[in-house]
Short mmCIF file of C-alpha atoms in Angstrom, two decimals:
data_model
loop_
_atom_site.label_atom_id
_atom_site.label_comp_id
_atom_site.label_asym_id
_atom_site.label_seq_id
_atom_site.Cartn_x
_atom_site.Cartn_y
_atom_site.Cartn_z
CA MET A 821 278.24 10.47 -107.05
CA ASN A 822 277.73 10.12 -103.29
CA THR A 823 279.10 7.41 -101.00
CA ASN A 824 275.97 5.25 -101.13
CA GLU A 825 275.98 5.22 -104.92
CA PHE A 826 279.66 4.27 -104.95
CA THR A 827 279.00 1.44 -102.46
CA GLN A 828 276.18 0.12 -104.60
CA GLN A 829 278.46 0.25 -107.65
CA MET A 830 281.13 -1.70 -105.77
CA LYS A 831 278.66 -4.36 -104.70
CA LYS A 832 277.45 -4.68 -108.27
CA VAL A 833 280.99 -5.19 -109.57
CA TYR A 834 281.78 -7.73 -106.84
CA ASN A 835 278.61 -9.62 -107.64
CA ARG A 836 279.53 -9.73 -111.32
CA ALA A 837 283.06 -10.84 -110.55
CA GLY A 838 281.77 -13.61 -108.25
CA SER A 839 279.35 -14.77 -110.87
CA LEU A 840 282.09 -14.85 -113.49
CA TYR A 841 284.42 -16.72 -111.15
CA GLN A 842 281.75 -19.28 -110.49
CA ARG A 843 281.04 -19.70 -114.17
CA ALA A 844 284.73 -19.95 -115.00
CA GLY A 845 285.06 -22.80 -112.54
CA GLU A 846 282.51 -24.85 -114.29
CA SER A 847 284.01 -27.52 -116.61
CA HIS A 848 281.78 -26.84 -119.52
CA VAL A 849 282.95 -23.20 -119.86
CA ILE A 850 286.34 -24.36 -121.14
CA GLU A 851 284.60 -26.22 -123.87
CA TYR A 852 283.12 -22.86 -125.04
CA PRO A 853 285.87 -20.25 -125.57
CA ALA A 854 283.40 -17.62 -126.82
CA LEU A 855 281.56 -17.68 -123.52
CA LEU A 856 284.83 -17.19 -121.66
CA ALA A 857 285.72 -14.20 -123.84
CA ASP A 858 282.32 -12.59 -123.19
CA SER A 859 282.78 -13.04 -119.46
CA LEU A 860 286.23 -11.46 -119.52
CA GLU A 861 284.88 -8.47 -121.51
CA GLU A 862 282.11 -8.03 -119.03
CA LEU A 863 284.67 -8.11 -116.22
CA ARG A 864 286.77 -5.46 -117.96
CA THR A 865 283.66 -3.26 -118.38
CA SER A 866 282.84 -3.57 -114.70
CA LEU A 867 286.39 -2.69 -113.74
CA GLU A 868 286.25 0.38 -115.99
CA GLU A 869 282.99 1.46 -114.34
CA LEU A 870 284.69 0.98 -111.02
CA ARG A 871 287.59 3.24 -112.07
CA VAL A 872 285.13 5.92 -113.27
CA ALA A 873 283.27 5.72 -109.97
CA GLU A 874 286.59 5.96 -108.12
CA GLU A 875 287.53 9.06 -110.15
CA GLU A 876 284.18 10.69 -109.44
CA LEU A 877 284.56 9.94 -105.75
CA ARG A 878 288.05 11.45 -105.74
CA GLN A 879 286.74 14.57 -107.46
CA GLN A 880 283.92 14.84 -104.92
CA ASN A 881 286.45 14.45 -102.11
CA GLU A 882 288.46 17.32 -103.58
CA GLU A 883 285.34 19.47 -103.84
CA LEU A 884 284.42 18.56 -100.28
CA GLN A 885 287.89 19.52 -99.09
CA SER A 886 287.63 22.84 -100.93
CA ALA A 887 284.22 23.43 -99.34
CA ARG A 888 285.71 22.64 -95.92
CA GLU A 889 288.47 25.19 -96.52
CA THR A 890 285.92 27.79 -97.61
CA VAL A 891 283.81 27.11 -94.56
CA GLU A 892 286.88 27.37 -92.35
CA ALA A 893 287.88 30.65 -93.99
CA GLU A 894 284.36 32.02 -93.48
CA ARG A 895 284.40 30.80 -89.90
CA GLN A 896 287.73 32.53 -89.34
CA ARG A 897 286.42 35.69 -90.98
CA TYR A 898 283.31 35.61 -88.84
CA GLN A 899 285.46 35.07 -85.76
CA GLU A 900 287.61 38.05 -86.64
CA LEU A 901 284.58 40.23 -87.30
CA PHE A 902 283.05 39.03 -84.05
CA GLU A 903 286.24 39.58 -82.11
CA PHE A 904 287.18 43.01 -83.44
CA ALA A 905 283.71 44.53 -83.89
CA PRO A 906 283.40 48.00 -82.32
CA ASP A 907 280.21 47.01 -80.50
CA GLY A 908 280.00 44.41 -77.79
CA TYR A 909 278.73 41.00 -78.92
CA LEU A 910 277.67 38.23 -76.55
CA VAL A 911 276.23 34.76 -76.95
CA THR A 912 274.38 33.32 -73.96
CA ASP A 913 272.27 30.28 -73.31
CA ALA A 914 268.54 30.63 -72.82
CA ASP A 915 269.10 31.50 -69.13
CA GLY A 916 271.44 34.39 -69.92
CA THR A 917 274.75 32.70 -69.03
CA ILE A 918 277.57 34.01 -71.19
CA ARG A 919 279.11 31.46 -73.56
CA GLU A 920 280.89 33.71 -76.03
CA ALA A 921 282.00 37.34 -75.95
CA ASN A 922 284.19 39.60 -78.04
CA ARG A 923 286.81 42.06 -76.85
CA ALA A 924 284.49 45.06 -77.00
CA ALA A 925 282.01 43.30 -74.69
CA ALA A 926 284.79 42.46 -72.22
CA ASP A 927 285.96 46.10 -72.30
CA LEU A 928 282.43 47.42 -71.77
CA LEU A 929 281.84 45.08 -68.83
CA GLY A 930 285.25 45.81 -67.35
CA ILE A 931 286.37 42.21 -66.93
CA ALA A 932 288.99 40.01 -68.61
CA HIS A 933 287.68 37.85 -71.45
CA ASN A 934 288.56 34.51 -69.86
CA TYR A 935 286.76 35.46 -66.62
CA LEU A 936 283.67 36.54 -68.51
CA MET A 937 282.76 33.06 -69.76
CA GLY A 938 280.15 31.32 -67.62
CA LYS A 939 279.03 34.51 -65.85
CA PRO A 940 275.31 35.40 -65.80
CA LEU A 941 274.76 38.57 -67.82
CA ILE A 942 272.40 39.91 -65.17
CA ILE A 943 275.25 40.52 -62.69
CA PHE A 944 276.39 43.35 -64.96
CA ILE A 945 272.99 45.07 -64.87
CA SER A 946 272.41 47.83 -62.29
CA GLN A 947 270.59 46.73 -59.16
CA GLU A 948 267.60 48.97 -59.89
CA GLU A 949 266.93 47.38 -63.29
CA ARG A 950 267.53 43.70 -62.59
CA ARG A 951 263.86 42.91 -61.94
CA ALA A 952 262.86 44.34 -65.31
CA PHE A 953 265.79 42.53 -66.95
CA ARG A 954 264.67 39.16 -65.49
CA THR A 955 261.15 39.76 -66.79
CA LYS A 956 262.34 40.49 -70.32
CA LEU A 957 264.75 37.55 -70.24
CA LEU A 958 261.91 35.23 -69.21
CA ARG A 959 259.78 36.56 -72.07
CA LEU A 960 262.63 35.92 -74.50
CA ARG A 961 263.04 32.37 -73.23
CA GLU A 962 259.33 31.57 -73.42
CA VAL A 963 258.18 33.50 -76.45
CA GLY A 964 261.42 34.10 -78.30
CA SER A 965 260.57 37.71 -79.01
CA SER A 966 263.24 40.33 -79.59
CA GLU A 967 263.49 43.99 -78.67
CA ARG A 968 264.64 46.37 -81.35
CA GLU A 969 266.43 48.56 -78.83
CA TRP A 970 266.37 47.61 -75.19
CA GLU A 971 267.94 50.27 -73.00
CA VAL A 972 269.47 49.33 -69.66
CA VAL A 973 271.97 50.75 -67.20
CA VAL A 974 275.07 48.57 -67.14
CA LYS A 975 277.34 48.32 -64.09
CA PRO A 976 280.86 47.23 -65.15
CA ARG A 977 283.02 45.35 -62.69
CA HIS A 978 285.43 48.20 -61.89
CA ASP A 979 283.91 51.32 -63.43
CA ASN A 980 280.94 53.69 -63.27
CA CYS A 981 277.54 52.78 -64.65
CA PHE A 982 276.68 53.72 -68.22
CA HIS A 983 273.61 53.62 -70.46
CA ALA A 984 273.62 50.77 -72.96
CA ALA A 985 271.37 49.70 -75.82
CA LEU A 986 270.85 45.93 -76.12
CA THR A 987 269.67 44.23 -79.28
CA VAL A 988 268.88 40.54 -78.74
CA ALA A 989 267.84 37.76 -81.09
CA SER A 990 266.88 34.20 -80.14
CA VAL A 991 268.18 31.01 -81.78
CA ARG A 992 265.79 28.03 -81.91
CA ASP A 993 266.15 24.32 -82.47
CA ARG A 994 263.96 22.16 -84.69
CA GLN A 995 261.35 21.92 -81.97
CA ASP A 996 261.13 25.76 -81.97
CA LYS A 997 262.68 25.92 -78.52
CA VAL A 998 265.02 28.78 -77.67
CA ILE A 999 268.49 27.35 -77.16
CA SER A 1000 270.64 30.49 -77.18
CA LEU A 1001 270.50 34.27 -77.29
CA ARG A 1002 272.68 36.62 -79.28
CA TRP A 1003 273.24 40.08 -77.84
CA MET A 1004 274.67 43.30 -79.21
CA MET A 1005 275.65 45.86 -76.56
CA ARG A 1006 276.36 49.51 -77.40
CA ASP A 1007 277.35 52.36 -75.08
CA ILE A 1008 274.80 55.15 -75.63
CA THR A 1009 275.86 57.43 -72.78
CA ALA A 1010 276.82 60.23 -75.20
CA ARG A 1011 273.47 59.91 -76.96
CA LYS A 1012 271.54 60.01 -73.68
CA GLU A 1013 273.47 63.10 -72.60
CA ALA A 1014 272.71 64.75 -75.95
CA GLU A 1015 269.00 63.87 -75.60
CA GLU A 1016 269.01 65.34 -72.10
CA LYS A 1017 270.59 68.54 -73.40
CA ILE A 1018 267.99 68.74 -76.17
CA ARG A 1019 265.21 68.33 -73.59
CA ALA A 1020 266.80 71.03 -71.45
CA TYR A 1021 267.10 73.35 -74.47
CA HIS A 1022 263.48 72.64 -75.41
CA LEU A 1023 262.34 73.45 -71.88
CA GLN A 1024 264.46 76.59 -71.88
CA ASN A 1025 262.97 77.58 -75.22
CA LEU A 1026 259.46 77.13 -73.87
CA GLN A 1027 260.38 79.24 -70.85
CA LEU A 1028 261.79 81.94 -73.12
CA GLN A 1029 258.65 81.90 -75.24
CA GLU A 1030 256.52 82.26 -72.14
CA ALA A 1031 258.75 85.09 -70.88
CA SER A 1032 258.46 86.80 -74.27
CA ARG A 1033 254.69 86.42 -74.19
CA LEU A 1034 254.50 87.88 -70.69
CA LYS A 1035 256.83 90.70 -71.73
CA SER A 1036 254.64 91.57 -74.71
CA GLN A 1037 251.54 91.41 -72.56
CA PHE A 1038 253.18 93.66 -69.95
CA LEU A 1039 254.32 96.17 -72.58
CA ALA A 1040 250.87 96.34 -74.12
CA LEU A 1041 249.21 96.78 -70.73
CA MET A 1042 251.65 99.41 -69.51
CA SER A 1043 251.50 101.30 -72.80
CA HIS A 1044 247.73 101.55 -72.52
CA GLU A 1045 247.94 102.58 -68.87
CA LEU A 1046 250.59 105.24 -69.55
CA ARG A 1047 248.98 106.67 -72.66
CA THR A 1048 245.81 107.73 -70.83
CA PRO A 1049 247.47 110.07 -68.28
CA MET A 1050 249.97 111.23 -70.92
CA ASN A 1051 247.13 112.36 -73.20
CA ALA A 1052 245.66 114.24 -70.25
CA ILE A 1053 249.01 115.97 -69.60
CA ILE A 1054 249.33 116.96 -73.26
CA GLY A 1055 245.71 118.12 -73.43
CA PHE A 1056 245.91 120.29 -70.32
CA SER A 1057 249.28 121.72 -71.44
CA GLN A 1058 247.78 122.74 -74.77
CA LEU A 1059 244.79 124.26 -72.99
CA LEU A 1060 247.06 126.33 -70.73
CA LEU A 1061 249.14 127.53 -73.69
CA ARG A 1062 246.02 128.73 -75.51
CA GLN A 1063 245.28 130.96 -72.49
CA ARG A 1064 248.85 132.09 -71.79
CA ASN A 1065 248.26 135.58 -73.20
CA HIS A 1066 245.65 136.18 -70.50
CA ASN A 1067 246.70 134.20 -67.43
CA LEU A 1068 250.31 132.85 -67.62
CA PRO A 1069 253.50 134.81 -67.11
CA SER A 1070 256.21 134.26 -69.72
CA ASN A 1071 258.40 131.97 -67.57
CA GLN A 1072 255.41 129.76 -66.67
CA ALA A 1073 254.35 129.59 -70.31
CA ASN A 1074 257.84 128.35 -71.20
CA MET A 1075 257.59 125.66 -68.52
CA VAL A 1076 254.20 124.53 -69.80
CA GLU A 1077 255.58 124.41 -73.34
CA ARG A 1078 258.46 122.22 -72.13
CA ILE A 1079 255.91 119.96 -70.40
CA LEU A 1080 253.96 119.73 -73.66
CA ASN A 1081 257.03 118.86 -75.74
CA SER A 1082 258.20 116.28 -73.18
CA GLY A 1083 254.72 114.79 -73.07
CA LYS A 1084 254.62 114.46 -76.87
CA HIS A 1085 258.04 112.83 -76.81
CA LEU A 1086 256.96 110.36 -74.14
CA LEU A 1087 253.71 109.64 -75.96
CA LYS A 1088 255.65 108.83 -79.13
CA MET A 1089 257.85 106.41 -77.17
CA ILE A 1090 254.78 104.79 -75.58
CA GLU A 1091 253.14 104.38 -79.00
CA GLU A 1092 256.31 102.76 -80.35
CA ILE A 1093 256.33 100.27 -77.47
CA LEU A 1094 252.62 99.57 -78.00
CA ASP A 1095 253.13 99.01 -81.73
CA PHE A 1096 256.06 96.71 -81.07
CA SER A 1097 254.09 94.63 -78.58
CA LYS A 1098 251.27 94.30 -81.12
CA LEU A 1099 253.72 93.23 -83.81
CA GLU A 1100 255.26 90.62 -81.55
CA ALA A 1101 251.85 89.27 -80.57
CA GLY A 1102 250.67 89.25 -84.20
CA ARG A 1103 247.74 91.53 -83.42
CA LEU A 1104 248.60 94.38 -85.79
CA ASP A 1105 246.74 94.37 -89.11
CA LEU A 1106 247.12 96.52 -92.19
CA ASP A 1107 244.29 98.83 -93.29
CA LEU A 1108 244.67 98.68 -97.07
CA ALA A 1109 243.39 101.44 -99.30
CA GLU A 1110 244.41 103.36 -102.42
CA PHE A 1111 246.18 106.70 -101.89
CA ASN A 1112 248.62 109.11 -103.53
CA LEU A 1113 252.17 108.18 -102.52
CA VAL A 1114 253.68 111.50 -103.62
CA GLY A 1115 251.09 113.37 -101.59
CA LEU A 1116 251.93 111.24 -98.52
CA VAL A 1117 255.66 111.95 -98.92
CA LYS A 1118 255.04 115.71 -99.18
CA GLU A 1119 252.71 115.76 -96.17
CA THR A 1120 255.24 113.85 -94.05
CA VAL A 1121 258.11 116.14 -95.07
CA GLU A 1122 256.05 119.25 -94.29
CA GLU A 1123 255.22 117.82 -90.86
CA LEU A 1124 258.89 117.26 -90.03
CA GLN A 1125 260.21 120.39 -91.75
CA CYS A 1126 260.34 122.30 -88.47
CA LEU A 1127 262.68 119.67 -86.92
CA ALA A 1128 265.07 120.01 -89.87
CA GLU A 1129 264.96 123.81 -89.68
CA GLN A 1130 265.88 123.70 -85.98
CA LYS A 1131 269.18 122.06 -87.00
CA GLN A 1132 269.48 124.22 -90.15
CA LEU A 1133 269.20 121.17 -92.43
CA GLU A 1134 267.78 121.13 -95.95
CA LEU A 1135 264.91 118.65 -96.39
CA ASN A 1136 264.27 118.01 -100.08
CA ILE A 1137 261.95 115.78 -102.15
CA GLN A 1138 262.57 114.17 -105.56
CA CYS A 1139 259.73 112.06 -106.97
CA CYS A 1140 259.97 110.15 -110.26
CA LEU A 1141 256.72 108.22 -110.32
CA ASP A 1142 254.64 107.89 -113.49
CA ASN A 1143 251.68 106.77 -111.43
CA PRO A 1144 251.63 108.02 -107.80
CA CYS A 1145 248.70 105.81 -106.75
CA VAL A 1146 249.43 102.77 -104.58
CA VAL A 1147 247.37 100.34 -102.47
CA ASN A 1148 248.78 100.05 -98.98
CA ASP A 1149 248.23 101.11 -95.37
CA LYS A 1150 248.68 104.88 -95.52
CA ALA A 1151 249.02 105.40 -91.76
CA ARG A 1152 251.62 102.65 -91.33
CA LEU A 1153 253.61 103.79 -94.38
CA ARG A 1154 253.56 107.32 -92.94
CA GLN A 1155 254.86 105.86 -89.66
CA ILE A 1156 257.76 104.23 -91.53
CA LEU A 1157 258.63 107.50 -93.28
CA VAL A 1158 258.44 109.46 -90.01
CA ASN A 1159 260.83 106.97 -88.35
CA LEU A 1160 263.34 107.13 -91.21
CA ILE A 1161 263.22 110.93 -91.61
CA SER A 1162 263.37 111.51 -87.84
CA ASN A 1163 266.41 109.24 -87.59
CA ALA A 1164 268.07 111.08 -90.47
CA ILE A 1165 267.47 114.44 -88.78
CA LYS A 1166 268.59 113.10 -85.40
CA PHE A 1167 271.94 111.81 -86.68
CA THR A 1168 272.71 114.61 -89.15
CA ASP A 1169 274.36 117.74 -87.75
CA SER A 1170 274.97 119.57 -91.02
CA GLY A 1171 274.14 119.18 -94.68
CA SER A 1172 270.88 117.91 -96.12
CA ILE A 1173 268.34 115.11 -96.24
CA LEU A 1174 266.79 113.93 -99.51
CA LEU A 1175 263.66 111.84 -100.05
CA GLU A 1176 263.47 110.00 -103.37
CA ALA A 1177 260.46 108.10 -104.73
CA GLN A 1178 260.97 106.12 -107.93
CA GLU A 1179 259.61 103.28 -110.06
CA LEU A 1180 261.13 99.80 -109.94
CA SER A 1181 260.64 96.80 -112.17
CA ASP A 1182 257.95 94.16 -111.47
CA ASN A 1183 255.40 96.85 -110.58
CA ARG A 1184 257.18 97.97 -107.42
CA VAL A 1185 258.11 101.36 -105.99
CA ALA A 1186 261.02 102.51 -103.83
CA ILE A 1187 261.35 105.31 -101.28
CA ALA A 1188 264.86 106.30 -100.21
CA VAL A 1189 265.93 108.59 -97.35
CA LYS A 1190 269.47 109.91 -97.85
CA ASP A 1191 271.34 111.98 -95.28
CA THR A 1192 274.80 113.46 -94.80
CA GLY A 1193 274.99 112.48 -91.14
CA ILE A 1194 277.45 110.59 -88.96
CA GLY A 1195 276.97 107.30 -90.84
CA ILE A 1196 277.02 103.78 -89.43
CA ASP A 1197 279.99 101.59 -88.64
CA PRO A 1198 280.05 98.42 -90.83
CA SER A 1199 280.06 96.25 -87.70
CA ASP A 1200 276.73 97.80 -86.63
CA LEU A 1201 274.91 97.34 -89.95
CA GLN A 1202 273.91 93.74 -89.23
CA HIS A 1203 272.23 94.83 -85.97
CA ILE A 1204 270.61 98.02 -87.23
CA PHE A 1205 267.06 96.58 -87.36
CA GLN A 1206 267.17 94.72 -84.03
CA GLU A 1207 264.76 95.90 -81.37
CA PHE A 1208 266.10 97.91 -78.40
CA ARG A 1209 269.44 98.16 -80.23
CA GLN A 1210 271.05 101.54 -80.77
CA ILE A 1211 274.31 102.02 -82.63
CA ASN A 1212 277.30 103.43 -80.80
CA GLN A 1213 275.81 104.27 -77.42
CA SER A 1214 278.46 106.93 -76.78
CA LEU A 1215 277.18 108.89 -79.80
CA THR A 1216 273.45 108.24 -79.36
CA ARG A 1217 273.09 108.70 -75.61
CA ASP A 1218 272.32 112.41 -76.00
CA ARG A 1219 270.01 111.88 -79.00
CA GLY A 1220 267.27 109.88 -77.23
CA GLY A 1221 265.00 107.19 -78.57
CA THR A 1222 263.84 103.72 -77.55
CA GLY A 1223 265.73 101.78 -80.20
CA LEU A 1224 262.43 100.51 -81.62
CA GLY A 1225 261.84 102.82 -84.59
CA LEU A 1226 263.89 100.88 -87.16
CA ALA A 1227 262.80 97.50 -85.75
CA ILE A 1228 259.14 98.49 -86.12
CA SER A 1229 259.77 99.86 -89.61
CA ASP A 1230 261.46 96.63 -90.67
CA ARG A 1231 258.56 94.49 -89.44
CA LEU A 1232 255.97 96.75 -91.02
CA VAL A 1233 257.78 96.67 -94.38
CA ARG A 1234 257.92 92.87 -94.26
CA MET A 1235 254.18 92.79 -93.49
CA MET A 1236 253.71 94.87 -96.65
CA GLN A 1237 255.60 92.23 -98.68
CA GLY A 1238 258.50 94.61 -99.13
CA LYS A 1239 262.05 94.95 -97.91
CA ILE A 1240 264.20 97.63 -96.33
CA LYS A 1241 267.94 97.96 -96.76
CA VAL A 1242 270.63 100.37 -95.67
CA GLU A 1243 273.90 101.59 -97.14
CA SER A 1244 276.24 103.72 -95.07
CA GLN A 1245 279.78 105.01 -94.75
CA LEU A 1246 281.04 106.16 -91.37
CA GLY A 1247 281.23 109.94 -91.37
CA GLU A 1248 279.66 110.26 -94.84
CA GLY A 1249 275.98 109.59 -94.26
CA SER A 1250 273.42 106.82 -94.73
CA THR A 1251 270.75 105.75 -97.21
CA PHE A 1252 267.69 103.77 -96.13
CA GLN A 1253 265.61 102.42 -99.01
CA VAL A 1254 262.17 100.85 -98.74
CA GLU A 1255 260.93 98.72 -101.64
CA LEU A 1256 257.21 97.90 -101.77
CA PRO A 1257 254.75 96.38 -104.23
CA ARG A 1258 252.58 98.99 -105.85
CA GLN A 1259 249.51 97.11 -104.75
CA ILE A 1260 249.03 94.65 -101.86
CA PRO A 1261 246.02 92.36 -102.46
CA VAL A 1262 243.20 93.42 -100.18
CA GLU A 1263 242.46 89.76 -99.32
CA LEU A 1264 246.11 89.28 -98.16
CA GLU A 1265 246.38 87.57 -94.79
CA VAL A 1266 248.92 89.60 -92.91
CA ILE A 1267 251.60 87.61 -91.14
CA SER A 1268 253.86 89.48 -88.76
#
């Protein structure tokens, strides 16, 4: 029951009581006792209704008091949340004059809380951004729009400027007029610095990519330019050696032979650089065809047999293939085997080198090159397939090489949908194993 209902009930009771009083004053009522009894009963009923209404009003007052306490508790809770929030919160009028602020806002603006009240928010905005701030504030006042994240440079009273993100919402009256603005202010200096670093890293990455592209282009160009005169040197050296029995003295023939060997060595290095530049640029494709893998292994070993004999090394073959036919790029697979066998010969001073070809599950084959050479330090194994990287420079300085052979082999094997791995013990030798699918689909799009 609300107050109006209670008032109406009271008026009704008073009216009944007045009517009864008037009737009781009449002389003829005394002559009729039954009428007097009815009037008194009606009066008692009205008084009982009045007591019920009074009880309901008391109960409503208690509920209202409880609601007031709840509202006060919520208000206190809101005030505490507002006051101790980690972000700065401000309440301004429609013109941007500060009416309320929490501690975080006072700390961000570098001014005591009691001096912050009544100050225009714009005085804490950097001079360069005040014009834009006024424009946005005017739009908020007229349209009541809000910015999801409005970035400004804030100038505290006694500190350096910092980047801040403002989130603002407008409060309207019943006539839809903006009467106040609520602001959340957050220091985003760390985020801006991180974004700037990311932009710098992105730019640096683009520069590195461009440098890598130019490097690959330069290597490809220089390799082509160097290979032409090198082929001429090798060709003329071979021509002179064919005629040495007729025209060249023995010492000159030896010099020409040294020129020929050096030319072949340089040509091999140039071809490695050219292959690497093609791999980096993604311009090297596989020429897939069916061939005999065992035959390829034997041909490669025979070709390099003379290098092993020069160091008095045994070069053996062990093939355990039920079906020697595979579909792959024969020339590139030969290049991989030449790199692995040449490395084994280069880093083996005594003992033997064994080539194993065997079947694997899932229709795959494996070729392993095992040597009894100097081995590889465990700390160098993770870098063994990196380009231009040679293990233990003090040991390899006198053995030559560009440091590209294993890197090229690794990339070629991955192009063939295979994998290459190495196991080694320092001073006990190394084993390089290449695993390949028996057949690469001819329609495969090669990705370097």
